[in-house]
Short mmCIF file of C-alpha atoms in Angstrom, two decimals:
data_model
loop_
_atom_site.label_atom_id
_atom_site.label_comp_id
_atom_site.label_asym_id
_atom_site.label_seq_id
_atom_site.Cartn_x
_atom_site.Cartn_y
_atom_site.Cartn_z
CA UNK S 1 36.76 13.24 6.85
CA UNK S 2 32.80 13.17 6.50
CA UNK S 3 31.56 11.95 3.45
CA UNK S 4 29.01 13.99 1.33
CA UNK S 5 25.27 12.68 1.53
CA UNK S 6 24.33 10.46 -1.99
CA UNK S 7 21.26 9.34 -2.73
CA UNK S 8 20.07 6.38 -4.92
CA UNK S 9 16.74 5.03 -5.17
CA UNK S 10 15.82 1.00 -6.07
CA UNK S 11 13.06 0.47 -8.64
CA UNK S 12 11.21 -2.12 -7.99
CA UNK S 13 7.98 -2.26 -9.84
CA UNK S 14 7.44 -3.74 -12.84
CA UNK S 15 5.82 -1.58 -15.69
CA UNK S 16 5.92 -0.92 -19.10
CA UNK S 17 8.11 1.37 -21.43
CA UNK S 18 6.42 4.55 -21.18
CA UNK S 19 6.48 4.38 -17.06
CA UNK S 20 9.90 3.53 -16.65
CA UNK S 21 10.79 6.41 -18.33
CA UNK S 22 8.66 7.99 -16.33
CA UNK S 23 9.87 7.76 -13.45
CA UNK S 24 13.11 7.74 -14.71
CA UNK S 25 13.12 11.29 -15.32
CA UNK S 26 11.43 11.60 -12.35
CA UNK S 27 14.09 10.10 -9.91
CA UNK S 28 16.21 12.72 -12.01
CA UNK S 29 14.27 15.80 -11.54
CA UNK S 30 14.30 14.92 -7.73
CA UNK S 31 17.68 14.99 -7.39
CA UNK S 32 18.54 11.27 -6.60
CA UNK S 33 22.42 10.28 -7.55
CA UNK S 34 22.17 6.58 -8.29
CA UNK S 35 18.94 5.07 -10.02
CA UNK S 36 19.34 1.36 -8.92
CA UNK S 37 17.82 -2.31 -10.07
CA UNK S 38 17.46 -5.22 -7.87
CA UNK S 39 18.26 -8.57 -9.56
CA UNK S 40 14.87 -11.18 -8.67
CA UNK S 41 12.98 -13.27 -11.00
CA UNK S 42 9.39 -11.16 -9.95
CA UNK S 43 11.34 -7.84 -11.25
CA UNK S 44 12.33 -6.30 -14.20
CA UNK S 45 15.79 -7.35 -15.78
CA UNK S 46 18.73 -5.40 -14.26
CA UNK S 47 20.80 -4.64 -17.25
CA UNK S 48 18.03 -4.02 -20.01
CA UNK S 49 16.30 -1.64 -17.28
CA UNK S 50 19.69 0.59 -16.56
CA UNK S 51 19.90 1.00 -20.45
CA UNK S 52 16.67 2.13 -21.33
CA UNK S 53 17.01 4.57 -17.56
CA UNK S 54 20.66 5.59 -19.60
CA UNK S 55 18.80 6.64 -22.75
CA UNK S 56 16.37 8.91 -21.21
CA UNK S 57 18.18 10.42 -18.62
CA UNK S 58 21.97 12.28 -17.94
CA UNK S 59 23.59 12.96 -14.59
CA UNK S 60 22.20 9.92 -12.69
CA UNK S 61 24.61 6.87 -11.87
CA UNK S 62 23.11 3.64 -12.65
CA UNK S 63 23.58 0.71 -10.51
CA UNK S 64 22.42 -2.88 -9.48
CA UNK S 65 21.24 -3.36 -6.23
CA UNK S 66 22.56 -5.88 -5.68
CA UNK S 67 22.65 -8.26 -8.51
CA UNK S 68 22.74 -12.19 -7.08
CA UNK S 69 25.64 -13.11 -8.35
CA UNK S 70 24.71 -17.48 -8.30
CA UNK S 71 22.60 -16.37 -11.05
CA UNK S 72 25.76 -15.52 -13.12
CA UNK S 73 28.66 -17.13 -14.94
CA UNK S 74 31.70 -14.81 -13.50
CA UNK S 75 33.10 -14.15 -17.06
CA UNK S 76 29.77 -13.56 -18.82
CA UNK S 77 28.85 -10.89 -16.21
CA UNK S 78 31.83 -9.04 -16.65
CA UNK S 79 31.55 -9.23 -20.43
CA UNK S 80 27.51 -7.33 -19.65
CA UNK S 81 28.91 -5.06 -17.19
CA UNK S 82 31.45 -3.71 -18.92
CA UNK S 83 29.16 -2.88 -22.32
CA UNK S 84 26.86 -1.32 -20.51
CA UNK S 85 29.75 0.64 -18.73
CA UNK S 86 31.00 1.31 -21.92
CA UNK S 87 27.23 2.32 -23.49
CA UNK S 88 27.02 4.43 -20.73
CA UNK S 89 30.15 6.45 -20.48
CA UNK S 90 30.80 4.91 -17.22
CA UNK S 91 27.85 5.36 -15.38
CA UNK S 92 27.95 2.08 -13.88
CA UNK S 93 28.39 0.83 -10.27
CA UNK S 94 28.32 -2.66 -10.40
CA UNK S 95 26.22 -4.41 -6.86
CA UNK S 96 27.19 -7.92 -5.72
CA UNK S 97 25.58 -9.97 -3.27
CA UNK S 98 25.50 -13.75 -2.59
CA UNK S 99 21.58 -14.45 -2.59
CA UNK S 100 19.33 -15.32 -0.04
CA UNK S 101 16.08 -16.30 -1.93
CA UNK S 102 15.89 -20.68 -2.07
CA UNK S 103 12.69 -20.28 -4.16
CA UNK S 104 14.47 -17.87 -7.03
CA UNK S 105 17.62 -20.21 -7.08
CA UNK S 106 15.27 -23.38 -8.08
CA UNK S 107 12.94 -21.53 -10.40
CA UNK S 108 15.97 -20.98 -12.17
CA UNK S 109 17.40 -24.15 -12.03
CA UNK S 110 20.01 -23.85 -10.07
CA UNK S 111 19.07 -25.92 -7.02
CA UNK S 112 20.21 -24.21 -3.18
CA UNK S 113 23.65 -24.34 -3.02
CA UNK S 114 24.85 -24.03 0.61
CA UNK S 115 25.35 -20.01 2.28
CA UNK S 116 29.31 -21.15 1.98
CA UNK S 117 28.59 -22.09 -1.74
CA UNK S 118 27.25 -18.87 -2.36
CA UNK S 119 29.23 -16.83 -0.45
CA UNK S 120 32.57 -18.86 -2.51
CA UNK S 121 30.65 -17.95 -5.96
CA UNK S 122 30.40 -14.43 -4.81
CA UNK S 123 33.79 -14.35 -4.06
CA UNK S 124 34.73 -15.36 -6.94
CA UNK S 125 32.64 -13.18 -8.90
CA UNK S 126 34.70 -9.90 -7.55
CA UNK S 127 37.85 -10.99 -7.88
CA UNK S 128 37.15 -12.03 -11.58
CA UNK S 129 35.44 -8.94 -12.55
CA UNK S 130 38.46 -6.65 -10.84
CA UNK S 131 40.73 -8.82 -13.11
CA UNK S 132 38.66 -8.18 -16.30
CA UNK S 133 38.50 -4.50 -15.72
CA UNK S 134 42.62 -4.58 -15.22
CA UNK S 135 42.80 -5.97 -18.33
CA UNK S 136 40.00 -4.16 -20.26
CA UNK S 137 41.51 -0.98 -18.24
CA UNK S 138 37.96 0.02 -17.07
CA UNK S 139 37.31 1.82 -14.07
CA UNK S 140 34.09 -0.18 -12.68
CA UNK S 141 33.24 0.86 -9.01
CA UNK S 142 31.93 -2.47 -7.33
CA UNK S 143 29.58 -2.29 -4.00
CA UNK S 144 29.33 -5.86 -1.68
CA UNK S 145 26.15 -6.10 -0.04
CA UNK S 146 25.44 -8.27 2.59
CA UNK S 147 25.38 -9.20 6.23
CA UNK S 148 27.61 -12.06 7.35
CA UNK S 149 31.36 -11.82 8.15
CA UNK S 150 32.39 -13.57 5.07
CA UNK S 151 30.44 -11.06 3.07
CA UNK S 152 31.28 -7.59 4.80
CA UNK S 153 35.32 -8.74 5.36
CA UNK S 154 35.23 -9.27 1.38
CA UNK S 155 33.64 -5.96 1.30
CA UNK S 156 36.03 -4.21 3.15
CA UNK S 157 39.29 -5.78 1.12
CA UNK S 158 37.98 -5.36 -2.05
CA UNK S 159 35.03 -3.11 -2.45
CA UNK S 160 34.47 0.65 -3.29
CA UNK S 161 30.90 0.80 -1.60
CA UNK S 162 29.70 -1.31 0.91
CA UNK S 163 26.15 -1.75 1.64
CA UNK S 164 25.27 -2.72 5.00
CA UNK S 165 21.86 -4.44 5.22
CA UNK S 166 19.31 -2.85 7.16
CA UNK S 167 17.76 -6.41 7.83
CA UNK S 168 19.01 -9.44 9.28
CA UNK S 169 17.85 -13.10 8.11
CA UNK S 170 16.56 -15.23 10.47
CA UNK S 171 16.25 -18.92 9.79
CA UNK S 172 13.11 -20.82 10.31
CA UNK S 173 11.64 -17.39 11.12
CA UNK S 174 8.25 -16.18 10.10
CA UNK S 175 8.98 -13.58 8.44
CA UNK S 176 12.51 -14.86 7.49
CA UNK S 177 14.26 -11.33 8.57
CA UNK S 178 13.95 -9.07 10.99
CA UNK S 179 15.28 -5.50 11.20
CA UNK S 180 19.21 -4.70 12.52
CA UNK S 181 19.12 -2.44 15.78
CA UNK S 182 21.28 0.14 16.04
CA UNK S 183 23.64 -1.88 18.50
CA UNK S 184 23.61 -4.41 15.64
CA UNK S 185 24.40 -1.76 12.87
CA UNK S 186 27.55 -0.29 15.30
CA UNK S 187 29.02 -4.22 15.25
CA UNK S 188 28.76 -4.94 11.74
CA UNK S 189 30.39 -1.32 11.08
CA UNK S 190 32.87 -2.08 13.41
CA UNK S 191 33.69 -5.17 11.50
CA UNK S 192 34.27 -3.52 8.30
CA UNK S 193 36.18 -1.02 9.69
CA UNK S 194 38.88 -3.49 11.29
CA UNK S 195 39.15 -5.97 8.35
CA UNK S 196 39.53 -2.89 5.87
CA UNK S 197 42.44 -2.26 7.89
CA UNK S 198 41.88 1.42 7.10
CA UNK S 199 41.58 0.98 2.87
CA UNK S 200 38.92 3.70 2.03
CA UNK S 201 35.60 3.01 1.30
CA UNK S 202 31.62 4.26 0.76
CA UNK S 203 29.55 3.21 3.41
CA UNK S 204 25.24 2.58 2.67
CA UNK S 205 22.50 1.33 3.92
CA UNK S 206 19.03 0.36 2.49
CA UNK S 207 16.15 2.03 3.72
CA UNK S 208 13.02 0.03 3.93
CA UNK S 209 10.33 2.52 5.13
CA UNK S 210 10.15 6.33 4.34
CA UNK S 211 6.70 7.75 6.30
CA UNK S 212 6.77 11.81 6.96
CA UNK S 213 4.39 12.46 9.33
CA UNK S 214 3.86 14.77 11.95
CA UNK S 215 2.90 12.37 14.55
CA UNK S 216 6.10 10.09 14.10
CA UNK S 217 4.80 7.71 17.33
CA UNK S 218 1.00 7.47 16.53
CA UNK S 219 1.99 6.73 12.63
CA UNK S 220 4.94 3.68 13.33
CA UNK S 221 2.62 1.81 15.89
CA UNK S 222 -0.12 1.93 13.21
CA UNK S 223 2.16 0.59 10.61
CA UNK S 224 3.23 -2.19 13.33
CA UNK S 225 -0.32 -2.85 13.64
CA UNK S 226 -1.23 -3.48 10.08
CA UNK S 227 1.60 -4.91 9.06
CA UNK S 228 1.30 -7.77 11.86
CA UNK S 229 5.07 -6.77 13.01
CA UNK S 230 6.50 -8.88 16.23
CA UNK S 231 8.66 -5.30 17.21
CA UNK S 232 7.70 -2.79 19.81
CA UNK S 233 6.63 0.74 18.76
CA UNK S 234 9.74 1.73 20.81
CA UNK S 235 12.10 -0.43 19.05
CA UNK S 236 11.02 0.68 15.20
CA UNK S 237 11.35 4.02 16.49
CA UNK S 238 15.09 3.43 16.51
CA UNK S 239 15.57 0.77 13.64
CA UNK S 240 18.33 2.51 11.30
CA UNK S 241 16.85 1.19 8.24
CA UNK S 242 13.30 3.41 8.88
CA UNK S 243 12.67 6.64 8.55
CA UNK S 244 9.47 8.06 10.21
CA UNK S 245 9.05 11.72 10.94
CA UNK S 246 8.58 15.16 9.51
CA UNK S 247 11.32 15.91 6.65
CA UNK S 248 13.26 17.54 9.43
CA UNK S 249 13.51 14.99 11.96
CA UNK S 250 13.87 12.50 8.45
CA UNK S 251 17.11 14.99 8.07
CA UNK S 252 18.69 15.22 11.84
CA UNK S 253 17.83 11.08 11.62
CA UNK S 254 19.95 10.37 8.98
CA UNK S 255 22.90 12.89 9.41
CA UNK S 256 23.00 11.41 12.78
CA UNK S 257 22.96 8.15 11.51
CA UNK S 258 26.50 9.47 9.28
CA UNK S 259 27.86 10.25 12.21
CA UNK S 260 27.47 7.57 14.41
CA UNK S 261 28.08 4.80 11.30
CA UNK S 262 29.63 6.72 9.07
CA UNK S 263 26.66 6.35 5.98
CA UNK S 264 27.05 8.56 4.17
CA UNK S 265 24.89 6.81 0.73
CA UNK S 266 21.45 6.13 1.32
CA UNK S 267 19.08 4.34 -0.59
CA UNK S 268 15.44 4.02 -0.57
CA UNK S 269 13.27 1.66 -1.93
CA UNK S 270 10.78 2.78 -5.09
CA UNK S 271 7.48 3.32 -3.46
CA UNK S 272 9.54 5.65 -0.98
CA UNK S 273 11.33 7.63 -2.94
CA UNK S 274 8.32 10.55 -3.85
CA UNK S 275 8.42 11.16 0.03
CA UNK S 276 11.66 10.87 0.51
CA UNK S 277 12.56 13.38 -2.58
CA UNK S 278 11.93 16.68 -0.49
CA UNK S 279 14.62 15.66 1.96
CA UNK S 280 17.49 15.96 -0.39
CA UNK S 281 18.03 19.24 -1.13
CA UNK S 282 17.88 19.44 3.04
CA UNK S 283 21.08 17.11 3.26
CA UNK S 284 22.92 18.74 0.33
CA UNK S 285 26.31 19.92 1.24
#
């Protein structure tokens, strides 16, 4: 059966009190499902953020996206989770990923441990916050993000969303990730799919650019151009994780996109999410 379209946007700028509730409400009024945080050092705190987002507005979902979970003791994170569950009236969905950023890990102090390391640590972190909310008898859902196979198989046993990246890292590259291909996307997919061993989940994927234009060619090769990017016009053109085009082609992209992956949340990132806001109500079922 084909999942209904949700939409969640990822704030990522850093301002003060009266513009995050600004655009708060505003991520409301435009119809988006899930207002989202990213967890790095340069950004606003997750779990402060969501609260204040809680207080101002009402049918959103609030969610981390994804919180890197070597920056947290297992037990203490449940313990903040599930009081701002609780605060909320359940509005949370709790994002896990393993981390990827060396310089954030020793700013904070917590030296590089190994992919495996972090990979364990996230591992651990699930299976410890699915006990807590057994015992607290919570209903939490949990998304995995990530790329790898140890990442997206613990995705598939054991979470409720799972958020296939839309980039891939590359190591020793400059810049350290490149975009997934579509091929790429239809693999990793596949993977899930077989080591979910048909459990049900929600299926997203991070959007990185949202550009409505009329001139969908002429518009991606300038933003290849200015941005310095390695990739062909050609290729962008069919990168899953951009979105170039008038709001209708934006619309026939992405509900071809469900159908061939089966995505059926997307999220954009904040400084896409005015542009992206018209094409909503278009995908509304």
């Amino acid at each position: 059966m084909t999942r209904a379209f949700r939409f969640g946007v990822n704030m990522t700028a850093v301002g003060d009190r009266a513009e995050w509730i600004a655009k708060s409400r505003r991520a409301e009024e435009l119809g988006y499902d899930v207002i989202l945080m990213p967890d790095h050092l340069s950004m606003a705190a997750p779990f402060p953020s969501l609260m204040l987002t809680a207080a101002v507005t009402t049918r959103p979902r609030l969610g981390t996206f994804v919180l890197n979970a070597g920056f947290w003791n297992p037990t203490l994170l449940a313990r903040d989770a599930f009081a701002v569950n609780t605060y909320t009236d359940g509005r949370l969905e709790l994002g896990l990923g393993a981390g990827y950023v060396r310089e954030e890990f020793e700013e904070a102090g917590l030296g590089w441990p190994s992919a495996g390391e972090r990979v364990t640590h996230l591992i651990d972190t699930v299976h410890k916050i699915r006990t807590a909310a057994e015992k607290l008898g919570q209903s939490l859902p949990i998304m995995v993000g990530g790329n790898g196979d140890r990442v997206l198989r613990l995705a598939a046993e054991q979470a409720d969303i799972v958020a296939f990246a839309g980039l891939k890292a590359v190591p020793d590259a400059t810049p350290p990730l490149e975009f997934l291909t579509a091929d790429e996307l239809d693999e990793r997919v596949e993977f899930v799919q077989d080591a979910a061993g048909g459990r049900d989940y929600e299926s997203n994927l991070l959007i990185q650019n949202v550009v409505v234009t009329e001139d969908r060619r002429g518009t991606v090769d300038a933003l290849r151009q200015r941005f310095g990017l390695a990739e062909s016009t050609d290729f962008l053109l069919e990168v899953p994780a951009v979105l170039a085009g008038t709001y209708e082609e934006i619309a026939e992209q992405l509900r071809a996109q469900r159908d061939r992956f089966g995505i059926s949340y997307i999220t954009v990132l904040e400084p896409g999410f005015e542009a992206f806001g018209p094409i909503i109500p278009m995908l509304r079922e």
